[in-house]
Short mmCIF file of C-alpha atoms in Angstrom, two decimals:
data_model
loop_
_atom_site.label_atom_id
_atom_site.label_comp_id
_atom_site.label_asym_id
_atom_site.label_seq_id
_atom_site.Cartn_x
_atom_site.Cartn_y
_atom_site.Cartn_z
CA MET K 1 0.00 0.00 0.00
CA THR K 2 1.36 3.43 -0.94
CA ARG K 3 2.09 5.69 2.00
CA GLN K 4 0.38 9.07 1.88
CA ARG K 5 2.79 11.96 1.37
CA ILE K 6 2.23 14.81 3.81
CA ILE K 7 3.89 18.21 4.05
CA VAL K 8 3.43 20.04 7.35
CA LEU K 9 4.25 23.75 7.46
CA GLY K 10 5.54 25.06 10.78
CA ALA K 11 7.63 23.58 13.59
CA GLY K 12 5.88 24.95 16.67
CA VAL K 13 3.93 22.68 19.00
CA SER K 14 1.00 22.41 16.55
CA GLY K 15 3.24 21.59 13.59
CA LEU K 16 5.37 19.06 15.47
CA THR K 17 2.36 17.34 17.05
CA THR K 18 0.49 17.18 13.74
CA ALA K 19 3.54 15.84 11.89
CA THR K 20 4.18 13.21 14.57
CA THR K 21 0.53 12.14 14.64
CA MET K 22 0.46 11.68 10.86
CA ALA K 23 3.78 9.83 10.91
CA MET K 24 2.37 7.47 13.56
CA ALA K 25 -0.56 6.84 11.20
CA GLY K 26 1.89 5.54 8.60
CA CYS K 27 2.27 8.64 6.45
CA ASP K 28 5.46 9.84 4.78
CA VAL K 29 5.79 13.27 6.44
CA THR K 30 8.09 16.23 5.81
CA ILE K 31 8.09 19.38 7.92
CA ARG K 32 8.94 22.56 6.07
CA ALA K 33 9.57 25.57 8.28
CA ALA K 34 11.55 28.79 8.19
CA GLU K 35 12.50 28.29 11.86
CA GLY K 36 13.32 25.31 14.05
CA PRO K 37 11.26 24.55 17.18
CA ALA K 38 13.55 26.56 19.48
CA GLN K 39 12.86 29.75 17.49
CA THR K 40 9.04 29.47 17.49
CA THR K 41 6.51 31.18 19.74
CA SER K 42 5.88 27.77 21.33
CA ALA K 43 9.37 27.80 22.82
CA LEU K 44 8.43 30.82 24.96
CA ALA K 45 5.15 29.40 26.27
CA ALA K 46 4.53 28.47 29.89
CA ALA K 47 3.18 25.22 28.40
CA ILE K 48 0.60 24.40 31.05
CA TRP K 49 -2.57 22.54 30.07
CA HIS K 50 -5.35 25.03 30.71
CA PRO K 51 -8.28 26.55 28.76
CA PHE K 52 -7.22 30.20 29.24
CA TYR K 53 -9.97 32.83 28.67
CA GLN K 54 -12.06 30.36 26.72
CA ALA K 55 -15.86 30.31 26.74
CA PRO K 56 -17.47 26.87 27.11
CA ASP K 57 -17.21 25.04 23.80
CA PHE K 58 -17.76 21.31 23.16
CA VAL K 59 -15.29 21.12 20.25
CA TYR K 60 -12.61 22.86 22.32
CA LEU K 61 -13.42 20.55 25.25
CA GLU K 62 -12.95 17.38 23.21
CA ARG K 63 -9.65 18.57 21.75
CA ALA K 64 -8.44 19.59 25.21
CA ARG K 65 -9.54 16.24 26.66
CA GLN K 66 -7.58 14.28 24.04
CA THR K 67 -4.51 16.43 24.67
CA TYR K 68 -4.78 16.00 28.44
CA THR K 69 -4.99 12.21 28.03
CA THR K 70 -1.98 12.04 25.70
CA MET K 71 0.23 14.40 27.71
CA HIS K 72 -0.68 12.58 30.93
CA ARG K 73 0.53 9.39 29.26
CA LEU K 74 3.73 11.09 28.07
CA SER K 75 4.47 12.28 31.62
CA ALA K 76 5.41 8.68 32.48
CA ASP K 77 8.42 9.09 30.15
CA THR K 78 10.98 11.23 31.98
CA SER K 79 12.62 12.25 28.70
CA SER K 80 9.38 13.89 27.42
CA GLY K 81 9.76 17.01 29.55
CA VAL K 82 6.12 16.62 30.67
CA LEU K 83 5.26 16.50 34.37
CA MET K 84 1.93 16.38 36.17
CA ARG K 85 1.63 19.39 38.49
CA THR K 86 -1.02 20.43 41.00
CA LEU K 87 -2.93 23.46 39.68
CA THR K 88 -4.94 25.72 41.97
CA GLU K 89 -7.25 28.06 40.09
CA TYR K 90 -8.99 30.98 41.79
CA PHE K 91 -12.31 32.41 40.58
CA GLN K 92 -13.79 35.85 41.13
CA GLN K 93 -17.33 34.47 40.78
CA ASP K 94 -18.74 31.16 41.92
CA ALA K 95 -20.23 29.55 38.82
CA GLY K 96 -19.81 25.99 40.00
CA MET K 97 -17.39 23.43 38.63
CA PRO K 98 -15.23 24.65 35.72
CA TRP K 99 -16.77 23.62 32.39
CA TRP K 100 -13.60 21.70 31.51
CA ALA K 101 -13.57 19.74 34.81
CA GLU K 102 -14.34 16.39 33.15
CA CYS K 103 -10.86 16.31 31.59
CA ALA K 104 -9.32 15.36 34.95
CA SER K 105 -10.58 12.86 37.48
CA ASP K 106 -9.06 14.48 40.57
CA LEU K 107 -10.55 17.99 40.47
CA LYS K 108 -11.88 19.18 43.82
CA ARG K 109 -13.18 22.39 45.32
CA LEU K 110 -11.08 23.92 48.09
CA PRO K 111 -12.71 24.62 51.48
CA ASP K 112 -13.72 28.28 51.81
CA ALA K 113 -11.25 28.68 54.69
CA GLU K 114 -8.36 28.05 52.25
CA VAL K 115 -9.54 30.63 49.70
CA PRO K 116 -8.44 34.28 50.05
CA SER K 117 -11.39 36.58 50.73
CA ARG K 118 -11.06 38.44 47.40
CA PHE K 119 -11.99 35.23 45.55
CA ALA K 120 -15.36 33.49 45.52
CA CYS K 121 -13.95 29.96 45.22
CA ALA K 122 -11.00 27.86 44.10
CA TYR K 123 -10.50 24.44 42.53
CA ARG K 124 -7.50 22.14 42.47
CA MET K 125 -6.51 19.45 39.98
CA SER K 126 -3.48 17.79 38.36
CA VAL K 127 -2.53 19.10 34.91
CA PRO K 128 0.29 18.40 32.44
CA VAL K 129 3.08 20.97 32.35
CA ALA K 130 5.86 20.82 29.76
CA ASP K 131 9.40 22.08 29.88
CA THR K 132 9.14 23.61 26.42
CA ALA K 133 12.72 23.05 25.29
CA ALA K 134 12.70 19.39 26.37
CA TYR K 135 9.18 18.72 25.09
CA LEU K 136 9.68 20.24 21.63
CA ARG K 137 12.98 18.37 21.32
CA TYR K 138 11.20 15.15 22.39
CA LEU K 139 8.53 15.63 19.71
CA MET K 140 11.17 16.27 17.07
CA HIS K 141 13.10 13.14 18.05
CA MET K 142 9.91 11.08 17.97
CA PHE K 143 9.12 12.49 14.54
CA PHE K 144 12.58 11.58 13.20
CA GLU K 145 12.37 8.07 14.69
CA LEU K 146 9.13 7.59 12.76
CA GLY K 147 10.96 8.42 9.55
CA GLY K 148 9.99 12.08 9.29
CA GLN K 149 12.14 14.69 7.55
CA PHE K 150 12.73 18.38 8.28
CA LEU K 151 13.43 20.88 5.52
CA PRO K 152 14.33 24.49 6.45
CA GLN K 153 12.28 26.55 4.01
CA ARG K 154 10.08 29.63 4.02
CA ILE K 155 6.83 29.06 2.13
CA ASP K 156 4.95 31.90 0.41
CA ASP K 157 2.01 29.87 -0.87
CA PRO K 158 0.97 26.52 0.72
CA ALA K 159 -1.14 25.58 -2.29
CA SER K 160 1.97 25.60 -4.47
CA LEU K 161 3.14 22.45 -2.65
CA LEU K 162 0.07 20.34 -3.47
CA ASP K 163 1.76 18.81 -6.53
CA ASP K 164 4.41 17.36 -4.19
CA ALA K 165 2.08 15.80 -1.60
CA ASP K 166 -1.29 14.18 -1.03
CA TYR K 167 -2.01 16.74 1.70
CA VAL K 168 -0.40 19.95 2.87
CA VAL K 169 -1.09 20.97 6.48
CA ASN K 170 -0.63 24.63 7.38
CA CYS K 171 0.45 25.06 11.01
CA CYS K 172 2.10 28.45 10.53
CA GLY K 173 0.23 30.35 13.24
CA TYR K 174 0.32 34.10 12.64
CA GLY K 175 2.33 33.43 9.50
CA SER K 176 -0.98 32.35 7.96
CA ARG K 177 -2.04 35.98 7.78
CA GLN K 178 0.22 36.38 4.74
CA PHE K 179 -1.75 33.52 3.16
CA GLY K 180 -4.89 35.66 3.26
CA ASP K 181 -6.50 35.07 6.69
CA GLY K 182 -7.60 38.52 7.84
CA GLU K 183 -9.15 37.12 11.06
CA LEU K 184 -5.73 36.58 12.62
CA SER K 185 -4.30 39.09 15.06
CA LEU K 186 -1.45 39.20 17.54
CA SER K 187 -1.57 39.39 21.30
CA ARG K 188 1.69 40.18 23.05
CA ALA K 189 2.54 38.18 26.14
CA ILE K 190 5.13 39.15 28.75
CA VAL K 191 6.35 36.33 30.96
CA LEU K 192 9.06 36.09 33.60
CA ARG K 193 11.27 33.15 34.43
CA ALA K 194 12.45 32.63 38.00
CA ARG K 195 14.71 30.11 39.68
CA ARG K 196 12.96 27.21 41.35
CA ALA K 197 12.58 27.51 45.11
CA ALA K 198 10.90 25.52 47.86
CA ALA K 199 8.60 28.48 48.57
CA VAL K 200 6.61 27.77 45.38
CA ARG K 201 5.25 24.33 44.66
CA GLY K 202 2.66 23.66 42.00
CA CYS K 203 0.80 26.02 39.68
CA PHE K 204 -1.66 28.84 40.34
CA ILE K 205 -4.00 30.71 37.99
CA ASP K 206 -6.39 33.65 38.07
CA ASP K 207 -7.44 34.55 34.52
CA ALA K 208 -10.48 36.66 35.38
CA ASP K 209 -8.90 39.68 33.64
CA PRO K 210 -8.34 38.76 29.97
CA ALA K 211 -5.84 41.64 29.61
CA ALA K 212 -3.79 40.51 32.59
CA PRO K 213 -3.98 36.74 33.11
CA THR K 214 -2.08 35.85 36.27
CA TYR K 215 -0.33 32.51 36.47
CA ILE K 216 2.51 30.71 38.22
CA VAL K 217 3.82 27.57 36.55
CA GLU K 218 6.35 25.36 38.30
CA ARG K 219 8.36 23.52 35.66
CA SER K 220 11.25 21.09 35.99
CA HIS K 221 14.03 23.71 35.77
CA ASP K 222 12.33 27.06 36.42
CA ILE K 223 9.13 28.83 37.46
CA VAL K 224 7.18 30.89 34.93
CA LEU K 225 5.33 34.00 36.12
CA GLY K 226 2.78 35.74 33.94
CA GLY K 227 1.50 37.63 32.37
CA THR K 228 -0.09 39.98 29.91
CA ALA K 229 -2.32 39.79 26.84
CA ASP K 230 -1.75 42.99 24.88
CA PRO K 231 -3.76 43.02 21.62
CA GLU K 232 -1.88 44.23 18.54
CA LEU K 233 1.20 45.38 20.50
CA THR K 234 4.43 44.32 18.82
CA SER K 235 7.04 46.07 20.95
CA THR K 236 9.54 43.79 22.65
CA VAL K 237 10.48 46.42 25.26
CA ILE K 238 9.66 45.32 28.80
CA GLY K 239 9.47 48.01 31.48
CA VAL K 240 10.32 47.68 35.16
CA ARG K 241 6.72 48.51 36.10
CA GLN K 242 5.42 45.64 33.98
CA ILE K 243 7.78 43.21 35.72
CA GLU K 244 6.81 44.56 39.13
CA ASP K 245 3.10 44.27 38.31
CA ILE K 246 3.43 40.62 37.27
CA VAL K 247 5.38 39.78 40.44
CA ARG K 248 2.81 41.65 42.57
CA ARG K 249 -0.15 39.82 41.03
CA CYS K 250 1.57 36.44 41.29
CA THR K 251 2.48 37.08 44.94
CA GLN K 252 -1.22 37.59 45.65
CA LEU K 253 -1.81 34.03 44.43
CA CYS K 254 1.20 32.52 46.21
CA GLU K 255 3.13 34.44 48.86
CA GLY K 256 6.30 32.46 48.12
CA VAL K 257 6.68 34.29 44.79
CA ALA K 258 8.00 37.35 46.66
CA ALA K 259 11.15 35.38 47.54
CA LEU K 260 11.86 34.18 43.99
CA HIS K 261 14.83 35.38 41.96
CA VAL K 262 13.68 36.46 38.49
CA ILE K 263 16.14 35.27 35.84
CA ASP K 264 14.74 37.06 32.81
CA ALA K 265 11.70 38.61 31.16
CA ARG K 266 10.51 37.62 27.71
CA THR K 267 7.93 38.63 25.14
CA GLY K 268 6.01 36.28 22.90
CA PHE K 269 3.17 36.81 20.44
CA ARG K 270 0.07 34.64 20.47
CA PRO K 271 -1.74 34.14 17.14
CA MET K 272 -5.32 35.07 18.06
CA ARG K 273 -8.45 34.15 16.13
CA ARG K 274 -12.12 34.14 17.11
CA VAL K 275 -12.17 30.38 16.49
CA ALA K 276 -9.15 28.18 15.83
CA ARG K 277 -9.01 27.19 12.18
CA VAL K 278 -8.86 23.41 11.88
CA ALA K 279 -10.45 22.75 8.51
CA CYS K 280 -9.89 22.07 4.84
CA ASP K 281 -9.22 25.11 2.70
CA GLU K 282 -12.26 26.47 0.89
CA ARG K 283 -10.52 26.38 -2.52
CA HIS K 284 -8.07 23.49 -2.12
CA SER K 285 -9.54 20.41 -0.43
CA ARG K 286 -6.10 18.83 0.08
CA LEU K 287 -4.83 21.88 1.97
CA ILE K 288 -5.68 21.57 5.66
CA HIS K 289 -5.30 24.38 8.19
CA ASN K 290 -4.44 24.01 11.88
CA TYR K 291 -3.69 27.35 13.54
CA GLY K 292 -5.13 30.28 15.47
CA HIS K 293 -5.20 28.62 18.90
CA GLY K 294 -4.24 31.78 20.78
CA GLY K 295 -2.92 30.77 24.20
CA GLY K 296 -4.20 27.21 23.76
CA GLY K 297 -1.54 25.71 21.51
CA PHE K 298 -0.30 23.16 24.05
CA THR K 299 -3.79 22.59 25.48
CA LEU K 300 -5.28 21.68 22.09
CA SER K 301 -2.27 20.22 20.26
CA TRP K 302 -3.04 16.49 20.22
CA GLY K 303 -6.80 16.93 19.79
CA CYS K 304 -6.33 19.26 16.82
CA ALA K 305 -3.74 16.91 15.30
CA ASN K 306 -6.27 14.07 15.50
CA ASP K 307 -8.85 16.25 13.75
CA VAL K 308 -6.36 16.97 10.97
CA LEU K 309 -5.84 13.24 10.56
CA ARG K 310 -9.60 12.74 10.19
CA LEU K 311 -9.81 15.53 7.63
CA ALA K 312 -7.20 13.62 5.62
CA GLY K 313 -9.41 10.52 5.73
CA MET K 314 -7.48 8.63 8.42
CA THR K 315 -8.35 7.40 11.91
CA PRO K 316 -6.32 8.45 14.98
CA ALA K 317 -4.55 5.65 16.83
CA ASN K 318 -6.17 6.64 20.13
#
């Protein structure tokens, strides 16, 4: 039987996960990307599984559930860079269990006595957290072991590659705007990295303010403090006041943050879209798009990759 030839554009978490998923399905896959994984926006992400500022959505939920299941399984492999961490999320309003609660079996509501008075309630659960450098490298190694190839190349028109493949999958994120998607926009994120310390264990989130999501993510080698969501801002300049504000907000979630030593501050740019585009192109049925996940690239990666596989007429292994 002839193996399907697939070209995946982009080497961020969506591109690598999609390429690996299609290689596992028996396809002959080549990644073409202008940048390697370490140079992508994904490399700067906190990489915690969490539906940030996302309204309840059944499609999103199923993709997130599949990703949770796969990353939980990968956490058993120490080389994957994925660990299960305890997440405590605080809510300004008590609307009951989070709509995505079914993804984890251990979610529980904290007693009111353990919740600061400025919050209405809090929930705790285990979630996958990835050390981005290790995890992206792990995906790339898995892809190569499955026979995949990587070709450094900037692509101006995905459709021009259709003569060389059965399917072309566009995972270029904001780069897809140059392909004609006017719904894409950028949202600047400022995140801090701090040295690990015993004063901070686990992860903490308060994303009630969509312009200033507050999160603490304990990873294997550092602690990520965030953040901001600045629509259409492209400056990479980070002011002292912005750093101080992030530390202040994070300290309100976990007092131990005040004792952390901040190593550096970084800016990244999330590709925002009203709805993630995981669909066949309107003009070219063999061109499949998978981008526009905003801050949910890691949270949706495996679920979206499985949907891409279905769009190409194949069945996911799991």
